[in-house]
Tab-separated table of C-alpha atoms in Angstrom:
chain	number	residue	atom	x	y	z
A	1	UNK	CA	122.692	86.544	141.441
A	2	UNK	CA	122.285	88.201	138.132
A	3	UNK	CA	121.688	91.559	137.080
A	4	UNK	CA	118.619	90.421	135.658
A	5	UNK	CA	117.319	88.546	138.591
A	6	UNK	CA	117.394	91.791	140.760
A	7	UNK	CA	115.031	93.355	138.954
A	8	UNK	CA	112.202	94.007	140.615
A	9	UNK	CA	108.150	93.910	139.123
A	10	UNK	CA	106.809	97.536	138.805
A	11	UNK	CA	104.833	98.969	141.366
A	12	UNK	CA	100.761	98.322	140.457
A	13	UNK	CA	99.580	101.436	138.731
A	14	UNK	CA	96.911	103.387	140.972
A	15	UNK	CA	93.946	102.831	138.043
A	16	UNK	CA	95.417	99.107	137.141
A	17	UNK	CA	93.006	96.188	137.321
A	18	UNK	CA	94.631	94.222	139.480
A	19	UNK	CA	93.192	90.946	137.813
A	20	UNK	CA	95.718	92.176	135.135
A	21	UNK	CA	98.836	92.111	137.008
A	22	UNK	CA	97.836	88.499	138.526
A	23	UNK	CA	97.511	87.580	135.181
A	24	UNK	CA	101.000	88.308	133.674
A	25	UNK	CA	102.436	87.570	136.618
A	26	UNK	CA	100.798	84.188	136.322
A	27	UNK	CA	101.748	83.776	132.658
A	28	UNK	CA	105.580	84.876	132.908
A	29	UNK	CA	107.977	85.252	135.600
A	30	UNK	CA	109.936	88.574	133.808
A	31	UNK	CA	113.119	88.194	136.289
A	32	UNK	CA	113.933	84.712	135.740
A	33	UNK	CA	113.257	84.960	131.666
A	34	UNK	CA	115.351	87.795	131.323
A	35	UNK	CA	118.154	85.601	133.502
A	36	UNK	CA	117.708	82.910	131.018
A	37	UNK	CA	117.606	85.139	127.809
A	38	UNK	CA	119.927	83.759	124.859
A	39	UNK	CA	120.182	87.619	123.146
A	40	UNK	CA	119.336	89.692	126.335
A	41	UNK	CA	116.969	91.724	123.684
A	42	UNK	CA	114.495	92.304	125.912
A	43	UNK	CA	113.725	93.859	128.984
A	44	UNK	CA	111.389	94.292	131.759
A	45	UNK	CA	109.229	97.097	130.695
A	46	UNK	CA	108.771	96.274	127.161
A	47	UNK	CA	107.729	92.749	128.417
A	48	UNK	CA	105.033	94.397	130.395
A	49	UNK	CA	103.792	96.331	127.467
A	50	UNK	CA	103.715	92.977	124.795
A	51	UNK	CA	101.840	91.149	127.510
A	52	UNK	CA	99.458	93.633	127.835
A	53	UNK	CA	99.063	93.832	124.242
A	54	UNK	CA	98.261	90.312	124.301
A	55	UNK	CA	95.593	90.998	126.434
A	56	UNK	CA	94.010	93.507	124.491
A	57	UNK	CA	93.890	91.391	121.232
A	58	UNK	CA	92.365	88.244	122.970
A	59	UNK	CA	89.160	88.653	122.329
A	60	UNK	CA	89.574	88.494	118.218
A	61	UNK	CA	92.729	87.198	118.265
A	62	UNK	CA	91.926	83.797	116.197
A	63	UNK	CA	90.082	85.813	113.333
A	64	UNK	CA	93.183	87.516	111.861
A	65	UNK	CA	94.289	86.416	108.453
A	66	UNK	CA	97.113	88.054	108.019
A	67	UNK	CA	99.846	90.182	109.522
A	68	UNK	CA	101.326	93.456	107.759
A	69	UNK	CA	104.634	94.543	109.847
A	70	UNK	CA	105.575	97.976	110.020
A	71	UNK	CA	109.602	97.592	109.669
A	72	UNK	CA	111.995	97.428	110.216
A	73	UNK	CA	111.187	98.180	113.809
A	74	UNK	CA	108.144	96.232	113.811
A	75	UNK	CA	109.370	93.185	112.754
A	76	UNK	CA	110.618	90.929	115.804
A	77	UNK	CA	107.087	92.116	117.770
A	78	UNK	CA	105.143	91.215	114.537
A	79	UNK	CA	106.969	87.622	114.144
A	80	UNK	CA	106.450	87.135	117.951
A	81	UNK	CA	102.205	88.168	117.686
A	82	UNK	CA	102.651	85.424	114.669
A	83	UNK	CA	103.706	82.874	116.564
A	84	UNK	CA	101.082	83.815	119.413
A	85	UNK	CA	98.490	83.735	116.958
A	86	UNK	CA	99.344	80.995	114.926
A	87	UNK	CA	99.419	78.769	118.752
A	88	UNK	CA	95.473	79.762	118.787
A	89	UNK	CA	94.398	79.639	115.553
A	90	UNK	CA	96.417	75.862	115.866
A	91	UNK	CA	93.934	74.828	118.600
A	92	UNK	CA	91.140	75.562	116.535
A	93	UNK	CA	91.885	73.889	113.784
A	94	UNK	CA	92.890	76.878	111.482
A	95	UNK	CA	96.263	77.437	109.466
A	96	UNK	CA	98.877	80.083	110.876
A	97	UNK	CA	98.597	83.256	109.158
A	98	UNK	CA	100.907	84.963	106.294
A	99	UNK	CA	103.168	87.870	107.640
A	100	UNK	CA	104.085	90.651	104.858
A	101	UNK	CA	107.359	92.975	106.183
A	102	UNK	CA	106.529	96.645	104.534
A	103	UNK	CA	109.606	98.964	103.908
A	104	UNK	CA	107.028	101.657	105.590
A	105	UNK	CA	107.454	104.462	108.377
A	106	UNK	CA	107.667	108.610	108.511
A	107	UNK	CA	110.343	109.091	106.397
A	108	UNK	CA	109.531	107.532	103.397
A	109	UNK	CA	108.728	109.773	99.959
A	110	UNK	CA	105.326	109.678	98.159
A	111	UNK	CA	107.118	107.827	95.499
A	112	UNK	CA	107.722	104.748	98.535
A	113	UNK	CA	103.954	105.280	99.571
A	114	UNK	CA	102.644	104.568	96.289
A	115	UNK	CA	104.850	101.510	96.021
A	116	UNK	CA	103.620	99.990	99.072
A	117	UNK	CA	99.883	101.213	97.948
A	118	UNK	CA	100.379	99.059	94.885
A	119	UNK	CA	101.674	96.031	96.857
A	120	UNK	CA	98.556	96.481	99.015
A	121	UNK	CA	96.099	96.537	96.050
A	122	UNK	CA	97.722	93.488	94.820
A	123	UNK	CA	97.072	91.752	97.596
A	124	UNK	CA	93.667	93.187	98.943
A	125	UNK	CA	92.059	90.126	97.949
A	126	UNK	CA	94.052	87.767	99.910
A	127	UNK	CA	94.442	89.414	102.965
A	128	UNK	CA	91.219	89.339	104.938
A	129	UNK	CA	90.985	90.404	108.501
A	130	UNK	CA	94.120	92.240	108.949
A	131	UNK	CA	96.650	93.204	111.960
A	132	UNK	CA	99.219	96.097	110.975
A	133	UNK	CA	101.627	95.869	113.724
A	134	UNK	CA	103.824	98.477	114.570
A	135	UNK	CA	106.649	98.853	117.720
A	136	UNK	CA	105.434	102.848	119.139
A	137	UNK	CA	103.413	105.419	118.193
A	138	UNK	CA	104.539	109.188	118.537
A	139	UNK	CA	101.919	111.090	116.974
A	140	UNK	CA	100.897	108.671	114.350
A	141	UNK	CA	102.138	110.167	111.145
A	142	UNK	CA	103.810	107.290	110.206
A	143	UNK	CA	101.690	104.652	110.492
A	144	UNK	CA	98.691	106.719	109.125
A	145	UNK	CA	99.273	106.624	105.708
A	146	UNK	CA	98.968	103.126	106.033
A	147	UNK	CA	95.476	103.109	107.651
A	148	UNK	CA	94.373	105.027	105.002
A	149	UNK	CA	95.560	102.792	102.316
A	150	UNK	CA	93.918	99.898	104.197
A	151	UNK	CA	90.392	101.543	104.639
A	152	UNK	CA	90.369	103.245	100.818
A	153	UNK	CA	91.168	99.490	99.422
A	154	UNK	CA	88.136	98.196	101.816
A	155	UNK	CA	90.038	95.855	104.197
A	156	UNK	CA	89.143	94.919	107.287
A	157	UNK	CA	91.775	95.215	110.116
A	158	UNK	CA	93.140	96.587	113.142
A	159	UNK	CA	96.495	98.415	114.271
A	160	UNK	CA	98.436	96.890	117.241
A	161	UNK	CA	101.546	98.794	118.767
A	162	UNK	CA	103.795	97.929	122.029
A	163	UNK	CA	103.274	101.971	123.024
A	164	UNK	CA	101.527	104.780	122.129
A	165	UNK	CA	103.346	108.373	123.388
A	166	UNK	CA	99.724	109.864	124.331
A	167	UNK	CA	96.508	108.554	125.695
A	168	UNK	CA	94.355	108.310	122.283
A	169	UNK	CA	91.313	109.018	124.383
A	170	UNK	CA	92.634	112.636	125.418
A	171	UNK	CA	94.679	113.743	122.591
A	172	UNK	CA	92.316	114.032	119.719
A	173	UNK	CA	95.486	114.589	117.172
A	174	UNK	CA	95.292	111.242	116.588
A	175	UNK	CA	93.518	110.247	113.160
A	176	UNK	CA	90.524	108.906	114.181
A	177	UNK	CA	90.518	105.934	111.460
A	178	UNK	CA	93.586	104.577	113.295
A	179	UNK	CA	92.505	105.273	117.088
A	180	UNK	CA	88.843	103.307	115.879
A	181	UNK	CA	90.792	100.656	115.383
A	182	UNK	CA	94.474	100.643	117.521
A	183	UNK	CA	95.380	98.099	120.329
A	184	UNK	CA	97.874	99.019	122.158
A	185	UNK	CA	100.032	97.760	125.372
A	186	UNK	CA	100.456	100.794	127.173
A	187	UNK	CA	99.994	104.553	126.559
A	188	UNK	CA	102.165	107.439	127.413
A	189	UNK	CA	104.766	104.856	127.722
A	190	UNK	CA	108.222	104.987	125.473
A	191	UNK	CA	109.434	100.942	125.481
A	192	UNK	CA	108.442	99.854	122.537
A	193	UNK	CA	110.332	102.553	121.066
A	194	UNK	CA	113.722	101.811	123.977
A	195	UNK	CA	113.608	98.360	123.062
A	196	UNK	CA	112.530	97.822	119.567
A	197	UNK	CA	113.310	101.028	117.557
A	198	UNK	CA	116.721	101.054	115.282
A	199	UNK	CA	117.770	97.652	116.603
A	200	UNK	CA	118.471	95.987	112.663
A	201	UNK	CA	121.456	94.231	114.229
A	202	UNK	CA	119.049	91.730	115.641
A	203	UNK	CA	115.992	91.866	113.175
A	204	UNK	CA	118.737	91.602	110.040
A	205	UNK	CA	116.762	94.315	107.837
A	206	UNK	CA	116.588	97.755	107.480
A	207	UNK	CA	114.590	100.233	105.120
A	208	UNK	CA	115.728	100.411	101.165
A	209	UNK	CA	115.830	104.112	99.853
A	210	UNK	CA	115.220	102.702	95.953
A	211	UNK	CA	111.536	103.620	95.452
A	212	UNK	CA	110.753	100.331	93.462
A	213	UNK	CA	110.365	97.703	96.679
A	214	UNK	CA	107.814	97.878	98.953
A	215	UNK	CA	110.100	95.610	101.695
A	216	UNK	CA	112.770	96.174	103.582
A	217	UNK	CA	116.250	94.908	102.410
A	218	UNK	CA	119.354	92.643	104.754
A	219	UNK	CA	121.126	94.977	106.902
A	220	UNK	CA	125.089	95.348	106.581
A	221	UNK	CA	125.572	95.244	109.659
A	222	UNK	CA	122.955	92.538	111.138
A	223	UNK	CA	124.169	89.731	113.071
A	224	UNK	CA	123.455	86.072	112.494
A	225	UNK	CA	124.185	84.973	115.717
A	226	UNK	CA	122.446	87.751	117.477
A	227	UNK	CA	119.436	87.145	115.160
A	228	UNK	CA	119.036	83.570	116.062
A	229	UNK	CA	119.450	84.158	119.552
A	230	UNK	CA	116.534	86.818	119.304
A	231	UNK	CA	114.155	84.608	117.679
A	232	UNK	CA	114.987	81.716	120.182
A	233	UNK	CA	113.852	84.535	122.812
A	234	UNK	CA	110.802	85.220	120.764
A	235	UNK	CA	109.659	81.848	120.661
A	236	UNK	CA	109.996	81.260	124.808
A	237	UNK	CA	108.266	84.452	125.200
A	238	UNK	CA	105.657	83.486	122.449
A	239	UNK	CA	104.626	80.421	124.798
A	240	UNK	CA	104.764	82.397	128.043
A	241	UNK	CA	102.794	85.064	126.344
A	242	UNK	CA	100.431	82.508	124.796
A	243	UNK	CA	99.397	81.507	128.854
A	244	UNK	CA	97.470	85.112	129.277
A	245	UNK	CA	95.123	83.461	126.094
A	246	UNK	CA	93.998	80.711	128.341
């Protein structure tokens, strides 16, 4: 027996709906993917977090037009809620949706900011209902900038993240433009940061430091073979996912 077969499903959570552990538990059996994982990218608790995600965006999930990904970190959650959404928006009838990779995050200068500001202006008319995804949110400062853009150019959209450090409804630190409109998987929870944060050997791209691109560049050291095994992970998961949508 594998490592990844021992692993056991987390306890239920005092306050959680237990209709919402059925539910994932009925969508994806976490053990047995992880066993039969090509990259052994993911892990148990970040699983949890995605699927709740999922859950959260249900409701309007087949009335996004487009996806703007926070990377580099963001990018192999924002290619898997592509494929999620694009398996909906299918049934209906509708095409899949265009996915934009911004270069964006805390440390870039306003010099970057403006870049990506101009990127987003020149594309305000195409986008439509929008979903920035991000991997975790600390305290918000660098994914803000980004709301702000988005609501001073008039678009319509929504923030999704894998984890959020606080509870948005207790600490009022938050900007309130972003908590009006954030989904998230799971607050004062760290695994979208553990299991997505820094890892460009598997998403291929990291951030550029020239000012004149908003978009990430290749990675030196990225992996081809790690990065196909990834995505082949990302599109199991993107089925199993696709199950809590039923």
């Amino acid at each position: 027996m594998t490592q990844e077969t021992q692993i056991k499903m987390p306890e239920i959570r005092k306050t959680e709906n237990l209709s919402v552990r059925e539910k994932i538990n009925n969508a994806i059996n976490i053990p047995l993917f992880l066993e039969k994982s090509k990259s052994f990218f993911f892990d148990q608790p970040v699983i949890e977090a995605l699927a709740r995600l999922v859950l959260k965006l249900k409701e309007n999930i087949t009335t996004y037009d487009t996806i703007l990904s926070d990377d580099a970190s963001g990018r192999l959650v924002s290619l898997l809620l592509k494929k999620i959404i694009d398996k909906q928006k299918k049934k209906i009838g509708k095409k899949g949706l265009p996915i934009y990779f911004l270069a964006s995050g805390r440390h870039r200068t306003l010099q970057q900011i403006e870049v990506l500001k101009e990127f987003i202006k020149s594309k305000k008319d195409k986008l439509g209902k929008t979903l920035l995804v991000t991997e975790y949110i600390s305290v918000g400062e660098g994914i803000t900038y980004l709301v702000k853009i988005l609501k001073e150019e008039g678009i319509n959209f929504d923030v999704a993240t894998v984890s959020i450090k606080y509870n948005p409804d207790k600490h009022k630190f938050y900007d309130q433009d972003l908590v009006t409109r954030l989904k998230y998987g799971l607050a004062r929870d760290k695994s979208g940061m553990d299991s997505l944060y820094g890892k460009v050997i598997y998403s291929g791209v990291r951030k550029s430091q020239h000012i004149n691109t908003p978009h990430p560049i290749l990675a030196k050291n990225r992996s081809t073979v790690l990065m196909k095994q990834v995505r082949q992970d990302i599109d199991v998961l993107a089925k199993k996912l696709s199950k809590l949508l039923d």
